[in-house]
Amino acid sequence: MLEKADILGLKENARESLLWRTPSTSLLERSTIYGRDQDKEAIMELLFDDTTDAKISAIPIVGMGGFGKTTLAQLVYNDESLEQIFDLKLWIYVSENFDIQKITKTMIEAVTSSSCDMKDLGFLQLELKEKLIGKKYLVVLDDVWNENYGVWNDFQKPLQHRAKGK
Ligand SMILES: Nc1ncnc2c1ncn2[C@@H]1O[C@H](COP(=O)(O)OP(=O)(O)OP(=O)(O)O)[C@@H](O)[C@H]1O
Ligand SMILES: [Mg+2]
């Protein structure tokens, strides 16, 4: 079976496509997006819902490759009405390896618009927590493959201190 896959080049292509993917950004690839109005509105409603007491709320967008997950997130992210509720927005491209250090560092750099040289995860998390404290923020984590609860738990530690109503 493996040999057949090798002959067809399936394994190699699949791995290559992940490793060499261009990171997504918050910018939409094309100007005309079809049939996503309802999905977008459903997410907007969740974002504008300020009745929750949760310290952190996550909205997962899940689906097969090419389904339009990134595009939907971009549609929401670029909606001007979000300015009414969020002090800042961050778009973070994660990909296969959920590297908490790297993601935390990228988030700090996105908030401060300058490079961050810290390496220690503890310092990075403290710094991020400090930068976000009292702020209403939206973070899009695109292309997340991680299914490990512990890793997700560790990652969100600095994000537990949002201001009320976000
Ligand atoms: N509703 C839409 N209307 C028009 N084009 C779309 C729509 N949704 C997605 N596309 C286009 O389809 C392609 C794949 O979409 P997208 O990258 O959002 O998928 P994805 O689910 O994030 O894929 P992956 O799992 O590989 O990251 C892109 O070129 C995007 O511009
Ligand atoms: Mg995507």
JSON list of C-alpha atoms and ligand atoms in Angstrom, two decimals:
[
{"chain": "A", "resi": 1, "resn": "MET", "atom": "CA", "xyz": [0.00, 0.00, 0.00]},
{"chain": "A", "resi": 2, "resn": "LEU", "atom": "CA", "xyz": [2.78, 2.35, 1.01]},
{"chain": "A", "resi": 3, "resn": "GLU", "atom": "CA", "xyz": [4.58, 1.47, -2.20]},
{"chain": "A", "resi": 4, "resn": "LYS", "atom": "CA", "xyz": [1.49, 2.35, -4.21]},
{"chain": "A", "resi": 5, "resn": "ALA", "atom": "CA", "xyz": [1.23, 5.65, -2.43]},
{"chain": "A", "resi": 6, "resn": "ASP", "atom": "CA", "xyz": [4.89, 6.25, -3.20]},
{"chain": "A", "resi": 7, "resn": "ILE", "atom": "CA", "xyz": [4.38, 5.40, -6.85]},
{"chain": "A", "resi": 8, "resn": "LEU", "atom": "CA", "xyz": [1.50, 7.83, -7.01]},
{"chain": "A", "resi": 9, "resn": "GLY", "atom": "CA", "xyz": [3.50, 10.37, -5.03]},
{"chain": "A", "resi": 10, "resn": "LEU", "atom": "CA", "xyz": [0.56, 10.97, -2.68]},
{"chain": "A", "resi": 11, "resn": "LYS", "atom": "CA", "xyz": [2.42, 11.05, 0.61]},
{"chain": "A", "resi": 12, "resn": "GLU", "atom": "CA", "xyz": [5.11, 13.35, -0.64]},
{"chain": "A", "resi": 13, "resn": "ASN", "atom": "CA", "xyz": [2.65, 15.79, -2.17]},
{"chain": "A", "resi": 14, "resn": "ALA", "atom": "CA", "xyz": [0.51, 15.91, 0.94]},
{"chain": "A", "resi": 15, "resn": "ARG", "atom": "CA", "xyz": [3.49, 16.65, 3.18]},
{"chain": "A", "resi": 16, "resn": "GLU", "atom": "CA", "xyz": [4.93, 19.18, 0.79]},
{"chain": "A", "resi": 17, "resn": "SER", "atom": "CA", "xyz": [1.68, 21.08, 0.56]},
{"chain": "A", "resi": 18, "resn": "LEU", "atom": "CA", "xyz": [1.62, 21.54, 4.33]},
{"chain": "A", "resi": 19, "resn": "LEU", "atom": "CA", "xyz": [5.27, 22.38, 4.77]},
{"chain": "A", "resi": 20, "resn": "TRP", "atom": "CA", "xyz": [5.40, 24.91, 1.97]},
{"chain": "A", "resi": 21, "resn": "ARG", "atom": "CA", "xyz": [2.09, 26.60, 2.45]},
{"chain": "A", "resi": 22, "resn": "THR", "atom": "CA", "xyz": [2.04, 30.35, 2.24]},
{"chain": "A", "resi": 23, "resn": "PRO", "atom": "CA", "xyz": [0.92, 31.64, 5.63]},
{"chain": "A", "resi": 24, "resn": "SER", "atom": "CA", "xyz": [-2.52, 33.20, 5.50]},
{"chain": "A", "resi": 25, "resn": "THR", "atom": "CA", "xyz": [-2.98, 36.83, 6.44]},
{"chain": "A", "resi": 26, "resn": "SER", "atom": "CA", "xyz": [-6.06, 38.85, 7.30]},
{"chain": "A", "resi": 27, "resn": "LEU", "atom": "CA", "xyz": [-6.28, 40.10, 3.71]},
{"chain": "A", "resi": 28, "resn": "LEU", "atom": "CA", "xyz": [-8.93, 38.51, 1.52]},
{"chain": "A", "resi": 29, "resn": "GLU", "atom": "CA", "xyz": [-7.60, 36.66, -1.52]},
{"chain": "A", "resi": 30, "resn": "ARG", "atom": "CA", "xyz": [-10.49, 37.66, -3.78]},
{"chain": "A", "resi": 31, "resn": "SER", "atom": "CA", "xyz": [-13.05, 40.45, -3.70]},
{"chain": "A", "resi": 32, "resn": "THR", "atom": "CA", "xyz": [-16.14, 38.34, -4.50]},
{"chain": "A", "resi": 33, "resn": "ILE", "atom": "CA", "xyz": [-17.10, 35.80, -1.86]},
{"chain": "A", "resi": 34, "resn": "TYR", "atom": "CA", "xyz": [-20.26, 33.78, -2.48]},
{"chain": "A", "resi": 35, "resn": "GLY", "atom": "CA", "xyz": [-22.85, 32.34, -0.11]},
{"chain": "A", "resi": 36, "resn": "ARG", "atom": "CA", "xyz": [-21.23, 33.07, 3.24]},
{"chain": "A", "resi": 37, "resn": "ASP", "atom": "CA", "xyz": [-23.55, 35.82, 4.51]},
{"chain": "A", "resi": 38, "resn": "GLN", "atom": "CA", "xyz": [-25.40, 33.57, 6.96]},
{"chain": "A", "resi": 39, "resn": "ASP", "atom": "CA", "xyz": [-22.26, 31.95, 8.33]},
{"chain": "A", "resi": 40, "resn": "LYS", "atom": "CA", "xyz": [-20.69, 35.35, 8.75]},
{"chain": "A", "resi": 41, "resn": "GLU", "atom": "CA", "xyz": [-23.74, 36.74, 10.54]},
{"chain": "A", "resi": 42, "resn": "ALA", "atom": "CA", "xyz": [-23.84, 33.73, 12.88]},
{"chain": "A", "resi": 43, "resn": "ILE", "atom": "CA", "xyz": [-20.24, 34.42, 13.93]},
{"chain": "A", "resi": 44, "resn": "MET", "atom": "CA", "xyz": [-20.86, 38.16, 14.22]},
{"chain": "A", "resi": 45, "resn": "GLU", "atom": "CA", "xyz": [-23.77, 37.46, 16.56]},
{"chain": "A", "resi": 46, "resn": "LEU", "atom": "CA", "xyz": [-21.51, 35.37, 18.79]},
{"chain": "A", "resi": 47, "resn": "LEU", "atom": "CA", "xyz": [-18.89, 38.11, 18.80]},
{"chain": "A", "resi": 48, "resn": "PHE", "atom": "CA", "xyz": [-21.43, 40.79, 19.71]},
{"chain": "A", "resi": 49, "resn": "ASP", "atom": "CA", "xyz": [-23.00, 38.64, 22.42]},
{"chain": "A", "resi": 50, "resn": "ASP", "atom": "CA", "xyz": [-21.76, 40.22, 25.65]},
{"chain": "A", "resi": 51, "resn": "THR", "atom": "CA", "xyz": [-23.90, 38.15, 28.01]},
{"chain": "A", "resi": 52, "resn": "THR", "atom": "CA", "xyz": [-21.26, 35.49, 28.61]},
{"chain": "A", "resi": 53, "resn": "ASP", "atom": "CA", "xyz": [-19.21, 35.55, 31.79]},
{"chain": "A", "resi": 54, "resn": "ALA", "atom": "CA", "xyz": [-16.49, 33.36, 30.34]},
{"chain": "A", "resi": 55, "resn": "LYS", "atom": "CA", "xyz": [-13.01, 34.83, 30.56]},
{"chain": "A", "resi": 56, "resn": "ILE", "atom": "CA", "xyz": [-12.22, 33.61, 27.10]},
{"chain": "A", "resi": 57, "resn": "SER", "atom": "CA", "xyz": [-14.54, 32.56, 24.28]},
{"chain": "A", "resi": 58, "resn": "ALA", "atom": "CA", "xyz": [-13.45, 30.50, 21.30]},
{"chain": "A", "resi": 59, "resn": "ILE", "atom": "CA", "xyz": [-15.37, 30.05, 18.05]},
{"chain": "A", "resi": 60, "resn": "PRO", "atom": "CA", "xyz": [-14.01, 27.11, 16.06]},
{"chain": "A", "resi": 61, "resn": "ILE", "atom": "CA", "xyz": [-14.38, 27.02, 12.27]},
{"chain": "A", "resi": 62, "resn": "VAL", "atom": "CA", "xyz": [-13.86, 23.42, 11.27]},
{"chain": "A", "resi": 63, "resn": "GLY", "atom": "CA", "xyz": [-14.00, 21.73, 7.87]},
{"chain": "A", "resi": 64, "resn": "MET", "atom": "CA", "xyz": [-12.09, 19.91, 5.17]},
{"chain": "A", "resi": 65, "resn": "GLY", "atom": "CA", "xyz": [-9.27, 21.53, 3.20]},
{"chain": "A", "resi": 66, "resn": "GLY", "atom": "CA", "xyz": [-10.37, 24.22, 0.77]},
{"chain": "A", "resi": 67, "resn": "PHE", "atom": "CA", "xyz": [-13.80, 24.46, 2.38]},
{"chain": "A", "resi": 68, "resn": "GLY", "atom": "CA", "xyz": [-13.45, 28.20, 2.94]},
{"chain": "A", "resi": 69, "resn": "LYS", "atom": "CA", "xyz": [-12.54, 28.36, 6.65]},
{"chain": "A", "resi": 70, "resn": "THR", "atom": "CA", "xyz": [-9.83, 30.98, 6.23]},
{"chain": "A", "resi": 71, "resn": "THR", "atom": "CA", "xyz": [-12.01, 33.01, 3.87]},
{"chain": "A", "resi": 72, "resn": "LEU", "atom": "CA", "xyz": [-14.90, 33.05, 6.35]},
{"chain": "A", "resi": 73, "resn": "ALA", "atom": "CA", "xyz": [-12.58, 34.14, 9.14]},
{"chain": "A", "resi": 74, "resn": "GLN", "atom": "CA", "xyz": [-11.20, 36.89, 6.89]},
{"chain": "A", "resi": 75, "resn": "LEU", "atom": "CA", "xyz": [-14.73, 38.09, 6.08]},
{"chain": "A", "resi": 76, "resn": "VAL", "atom": "CA", "xyz": [-15.52, 38.42, 9.77]},
{"chain": "A", "resi": 77, "resn": "TYR", "atom": "CA", "xyz": [-12.12, 39.89, 10.70]},
{"chain": "A", "resi": 78, "resn": "ASN", "atom": "CA", "xyz": [-12.44, 42.66, 8.12]},
{"chain": "A", "resi": 79, "resn": "ASP", "atom": "CA", "xyz": [-15.95, 43.73, 9.06]},
{"chain": "A", "resi": 80, "resn": "GLU", "atom": "CA", "xyz": [-15.70, 47.34, 10.14]},
{"chain": "A", "resi": 81, "resn": "SER", "atom": "CA", "xyz": [-18.37, 46.96, 12.81]},
{"chain": "A", "resi": 82, "resn": "LEU", "atom": "CA", "xyz": [-15.89, 44.98, 14.94]},
{"chain": "A", "resi": 83, "resn": "GLU", "atom": "CA", "xyz": [-14.25, 48.31, 15.78]},
{"chain": "A", "resi": 84, "resn": "GLN", "atom": "CA", "xyz": [-17.23, 48.95, 18.03]},
{"chain": "A", "resi": 85, "resn": "ILE", "atom": "CA", "xyz": [-16.34, 46.09, 20.34]},
{"chain": "A", "resi": 86, "resn": "PHE", "atom": "CA", "xyz": [-12.65, 45.28, 19.99]},
{"chain": "A", "resi": 87, "resn": "ASP", "atom": "CA", "xyz": [-9.71, 47.47, 20.96]},
{"chain": "A", "resi": 88, "resn": "LEU", "atom": "CA", "xyz": [-7.43, 45.31, 18.89]},
{"chain": "A", "resi": 89, "resn": "LYS", "atom": "CA", "xyz": [-7.45, 42.38, 16.48]},
{"chain": "A", "resi": 90, "resn": "LEU", "atom": "CA", "xyz": [-4.69, 39.89, 15.79]},
{"chain": "A", "resi": 91, "resn": "TRP", "atom": "CA", "xyz": [-4.40, 37.45, 12.90]},
{"chain": "A", "resi": 92, "resn": "ILE", "atom": "CA", "xyz": [-1.98, 34.63, 13.69]},
{"chain": "A", "resi": 93, "resn": "TYR", "atom": "CA", "xyz": [-1.10, 31.91, 11.22]},
{"chain": "A", "resi": 94, "resn": "VAL", "atom": "CA", "xyz": [-0.37, 28.76, 13.22]},
{"chain": "A", "resi": 95, "resn": "SER", "atom": "CA", "xyz": [-0.07, 25.76, 10.85]},
{"chain": "A", "resi": 96, "resn": "GLU", "atom": "CA", "xyz": [0.80, 22.18, 11.75]},
{"chain": "A", "resi": 97, "resn": "ASN", "atom": "CA", "xyz": [3.11, 22.79, 14.68]},
{"chain": "A", "resi": 98, "resn": "PHE", "atom": "CA", "xyz": [1.33, 24.56, 17.53]},
{"chain": "A", "resi": 99, "resn": "ASP", "atom": "CA", "xyz": [4.49, 26.17, 18.92]},
{"chain": "A", "resi": 100, "resn": "ILE", "atom": "CA", "xyz": [3.29, 28.12, 21.96]},
{"chain": "A", "resi": 101, "resn": "GLN", "atom": "CA", "xyz": [6.51, 30.11, 22.26]},
{"chain": "A", "resi": 102, "resn": "LYS", "atom": "CA", "xyz": [6.42, 31.20, 18.63]},
{"chain": "A", "resi": 103, "resn": "ILE", "atom": "CA", "xyz": [2.71, 32.02, 18.66]},
{"chain": "A", "resi": 104, "resn": "THR", "atom": "CA", "xyz": [2.97, 33.99, 21.92]},
{"chain": "A", "resi": 105, "resn": "LYS", "atom": "CA", "xyz": [5.95, 35.92, 20.54]},
{"chain": "A", "resi": 106, "resn": "THR", "atom": "CA", "xyz": [4.11, 36.66, 17.29]},
{"chain": "A", "resi": 107, "resn": "MET", "atom": "CA", "xyz": [1.13, 37.92, 19.27]},
{"chain": "A", "resi": 108, "resn": "ILE", "atom": "CA", "xyz": [3.34, 40.29, 21.29]},
{"chain": "A", "resi": 109, "resn": "GLU", "atom": "CA", "xyz": [4.93, 41.54, 18.08]},
{"chain": "A", "resi": 110, "resn": "ALA", "atom": "CA", "xyz": [1.52, 42.06, 16.51]},
{"chain": "A", "resi": 111, "resn": "VAL", "atom": "CA", "xyz": [0.28, 44.06, 19.52]},
{"chain": "A", "resi": 112, "resn": "THR", "atom": "CA", "xyz": [3.42, 46.20, 19.83]},
{"chain": "A", "resi": 113, "resn": "SER", "atom": "CA", "xyz": [4.30, 46.39, 16.10]},
{"chain": "A", "resi": 114, "resn": "SER", "atom": "CA", "xyz": [7.93, 45.77, 17.02]},
{"chain": "A", "resi": 115, "resn": "SER", "atom": "CA", "xyz": [10.15, 42.71, 17.25]},
{"chain": "A", "resi": 116, "resn": "CYS", "atom": "CA", "xyz": [10.46, 40.77, 20.49]},
{"chain": "A", "resi": 117, "resn": "ASP", "atom": "CA", "xyz": [13.71, 39.02, 21.44]},
{"chain": "A", "resi": 118, "resn": "MET", "atom": "CA", "xyz": [12.51, 37.13, 24.50]},
{"chain": "A", "resi": 119, "resn": "LYS", "atom": "CA", "xyz": [12.76, 33.35, 24.38]},
{"chain": "A", "resi": 120, "resn": "ASP", "atom": "CA", "xyz": [11.57, 32.13, 27.75]},
{"chain": "A", "resi": 121, "resn": "LEU", "atom": "CA", "xyz": [7.91, 31.12, 27.60]},
{"chain": "A", "resi": 122, "resn": "GLY", "atom": "CA", "xyz": [7.22, 32.45, 31.10]},
{"chain": "A", "resi": 123, "resn": "PHE", "atom": "CA", "xyz": [8.52, 35.92, 30.21]},
{"chain": "A", "resi": 124, "resn": "LEU", "atom": "CA", "xyz": [6.72, 35.87, 26.89]},
{"chain": "A", "resi": 125, "resn": "GLN", "atom": "CA", "xyz": [3.42, 34.99, 28.56]},
{"chain": "A", "resi": 126, "resn": "LEU", "atom": "CA", "xyz": [3.85, 37.69, 31.20]},
{"chain": "A", "resi": 127, "resn": "GLU", "atom": "CA", "xyz": [4.61, 40.24, 28.51]},
{"chain": "A", "resi": 128, "resn": "LEU", "atom": "CA", "xyz": [1.59, 39.24, 26.45]},
{"chain": "A", "resi": 129, "resn": "LYS", "atom": "CA", "xyz": [-0.66, 39.27, 29.49]},
{"chain": "A", "resi": 130, "resn": "GLU", "atom": "CA", "xyz": [0.54, 42.77, 30.32]},
{"chain": "A", "resi": 131, "resn": "LYS", "atom": "CA", "xyz": [-0.05, 44.02, 26.78]},
{"chain": "A", "resi": 132, "resn": "LEU", "atom": "CA", "xyz": [-3.58, 42.64, 26.67]},
{"chain": "A", "resi": 133, "resn": "ILE", "atom": "CA", "xyz": [-4.75, 43.43, 30.16]},
{"chain": "A", "resi": 134, "resn": "GLY", "atom": "CA", "xyz": [-7.98, 45.45, 30.23]},
{"chain": "A", "resi": 135, "resn": "LYS", "atom": "CA", "xyz": [-8.31, 45.27, 26.45]},
{"chain": "A", "resi": 136, "resn": "LYS", "atom": "CA", "xyz": [-11.04, 43.81, 24.30]},
{"chain": "A", "resi": 137, "resn": "TYR", "atom": "CA", "xyz": [-9.39, 41.76, 21.63]},
{"chain": "A", "resi": 138, "resn": "LEU", "atom": "CA", "xyz": [-10.10, 39.31, 18.84]},
{"chain": "A", "resi": 139, "resn": "VAL", "atom": "CA", "xyz": [-7.46, 36.73, 17.94]},
{"chain": "A", "resi": 140, "resn": "VAL", "atom": "CA", "xyz": [-7.81, 34.64, 14.82]},
{"chain": "A", "resi": 141, "resn": "LEU", "atom": "CA", "xyz": [-5.64, 31.53, 14.90]},
{"chain": "A", "resi": 142, "resn": "ASP", "atom": "CA", "xyz": [-5.66, 30.21, 11.36]},
{"chain": "A", "resi": 143, "resn": "ASP", "atom": "CA", "xyz": [-4.74, 26.69, 10.29]},
{"chain": "A", "resi": 144, "resn": "VAL", "atom": "CA", "xyz": [-4.73, 25.09, 13.73]},
{"chain": "A", "resi": 145, "resn": "TRP", "atom": "CA", "xyz": [-4.16, 21.33, 13.72]},
{"chain": "A", "resi": 146, "resn": "ASN", "atom": "CA", "xyz": [-3.46, 20.89, 17.40]},
{"chain": "A", "resi": 147, "resn": "GLU", "atom": "CA", "xyz": [-5.88, 18.58, 19.22]},
{"chain": "A", "resi": 148, "resn": "ASN", "atom": "CA", "xyz": [-3.93, 18.42, 22.46]},
{"chain": "A", "resi": 149, "resn": "TYR", "atom": "CA", "xyz": [-5.99, 20.00, 25.23]},
{"chain": "A", "resi": 150, "resn": "GLY", "atom": "CA", "xyz": [-2.96, 20.56, 27.48]},
{"chain": "A", "resi": 151, "resn": "VAL", "atom": "CA", "xyz": [-1.16, 22.56, 24.80]},
{"chain": "A", "resi": 152, "resn": "TRP", "atom": "CA", "xyz": [-4.26, 24.70, 24.17]},
{"chain": "A", "resi": 153, "resn": "ASN", "atom": "CA", "xyz": [-4.64, 25.22, 27.92]},
{"chain": "A", "resi": 154, "resn": "ASP", "atom": "CA", "xyz": [-1.05, 26.38, 28.31]},
{"chain": "A", "resi": 155, "resn": "PHE", "atom": "CA", "xyz": [-1.37, 28.69, 25.33]},
{"chain": "A", "resi": 156, "resn": "GLN", "atom": "CA", "xyz": [-4.42, 30.53, 26.63]},
{"chain": "A", "resi": 157, "resn": "LYS", "atom": "CA", "xyz": [-3.03, 31.28, 30.11]},
{"chain": "A", "resi": 158, "resn": "PRO", "atom": "CA", "xyz": [-2.11, 34.91, 29.27]},
{"chain": "A", "resi": 159, "resn": "LEU", "atom": "CA", "xyz": [-5.50, 35.42, 27.62]},
{"chain": "A", "resi": 160, "resn": "GLN", "atom": "CA", "xyz": [-7.59, 34.91, 30.75]},
{"chain": "A", "resi": 161, "resn": "HIS", "atom": "CA", "xyz": [-7.71, 38.55, 31.79]},
{"chain": "A", "resi": 162, "resn": "ARG", "atom": "CA", "xyz": [-9.85, 40.30, 29.26]},
{"chain": "A", "resi": 163, "resn": "ALA", "atom": "CA", "xyz": [-11.98, 43.29, 30.17]},
{"chain": "A", "resi": 164, "resn": "LYS", "atom": "CA", "xyz": [-15.70, 42.69, 30.65]},
{"chain": "A", "resi": 165, "resn": "GLY", "atom": "CA", "xyz": [-17.98, 42.68, 27.63]},
{"chain": "A", "resi": 166, "resn": "LYS", "atom": "CA", "xyz": [-15.69, 41.20, 24.99]},
{"chain": "B", "resi": 1, "resn": "LIG", "atom": "N1", "xyz": [-17.43, 31.64, -0.42]},
{"chain": "B", "resi": 1, "resn": "LIG", "atom": "C1", "xyz": [-16.45, 31.72, -1.31]},
{"chain": "B", "resi": 1, "resn": "LIG", "atom": "N2", "xyz": [-16.59, 32.36, -2.50]},
{"chain": "B", "resi": 1, "resn": "LIG", "atom": "C2", "xyz": [-15.58, 32.41, -3.39]},
{"chain": "B", "resi": 1, "resn": "LIG", "atom": "N3", "xyz": [-14.37, 31.87, -3.20]},
{"chain": "B", "resi": 1, "resn": "LIG", "atom": "C3", "xyz": [-14.14, 31.24, -2.04]},
{"chain": "B", "resi": 1, "resn": "LIG", "atom": "C4", "xyz": [-15.16, 31.11, -1.04]},
{"chain": "B", "resi": 1, "resn": "LIG", "atom": "N4", "xyz": [-14.65, 30.42, 0.03]},
{"chain": "B", "resi": 1, "resn": "LIG", "atom": "C5", "xyz": [-13.39, 30.12, -0.32]},
{"chain": "B", "resi": 1, "resn": "LIG", "atom": "N5", "xyz": [-13.07, 30.60, -1.54]},
{"chain": "B", "resi": 1, "resn": "LIG", "atom": "C6", "xyz": [-11.79, 30.43, -2.22]},
{"chain": "B", "resi": 1, "resn": "LIG", "atom": "O1", "xyz": [-11.49, 29.04, -2.15]},
{"chain": "B", "resi": 1, "resn": "LIG", "atom": "C7", "xyz": [-10.11, 28.83, -1.83]},
{"chain": "B", "resi": 1, "resn": "LIG", "atom": "C8", "xyz": [-9.99, 28.02, -0.55]},
{"chain": "B", "resi": 1, "resn": "LIG", "atom": "O2", "xyz": [-10.56, 28.76, 0.53]},
{"chain": "B", "resi": 1, "resn": "LIG", "atom": "P1", "xyz": [-9.87, 28.82, 1.97]},
{"chain": "B", "resi": 1, "resn": "LIG", "atom": "O3", "xyz": [-8.40, 29.03, 1.84]},
{"chain": "B", "resi": 1, "resn": "LIG", "atom": "O4", "xyz": [-10.63, 29.84, 2.74]},
{"chain": "B", "resi": 1, "resn": "LIG", "atom": "O5", "xyz": [-10.17, 27.36, 2.49]},
{"chain": "B", "resi": 1, "resn": "LIG", "atom": "P2", "xyz": [-9.71, 26.67, 3.85]},
{"chain": "B", "resi": 1, "resn": "LIG", "atom": "O6", "xyz": [-10.88, 25.91, 4.37]},
{"chain": "B", "resi": 1, "resn": "LIG", "atom": "O7", "xyz": [-9.11, 27.69, 4.75]},
{"chain": "B", "resi": 1, "resn": "LIG", "atom": "O8", "xyz": [-8.62, 25.65, 3.34]},
{"chain": "B", "resi": 1, "resn": "LIG", "atom": "P3", "xyz": [-7.44, 24.95, 4.18]},
{"chain": "B", "resi": 1, "resn": "LIG", "atom": "O9", "xyz": [-8.07, 23.93, 5.08]},
{"chain": "B", "resi": 1, "resn": "LIG", "atom": "O10", "xyz": [-6.60, 24.34, 3.12]},
{"chain": "B", "resi": 1, "resn": "LIG", "atom": "O11", "xyz": [-6.74, 26.04, 4.95]},
{"chain": "B", "resi": 1, "resn": "LIG", "atom": "C9", "xyz": [-9.50, 30.22, -1.75]},
{"chain": "B", "resi": 1, "resn": "LIG", "atom": "O12", "xyz": [-8.89, 30.51, -3.00]},
{"chain": "B", "resi": 1, "resn": "LIG", "atom": "C10", "xyz": [-10.67, 31.14, -1.51]},
{"chain": "B", "resi": 1, "resn": "LIG", "atom": "O13", "xyz": [-10.42, 32.44, -2.05]},
{"chain": "B", "resi": 2, "resn": "MG", "atom": "MG", "xyz": [-7.29, 27.82, 5.66]}
]
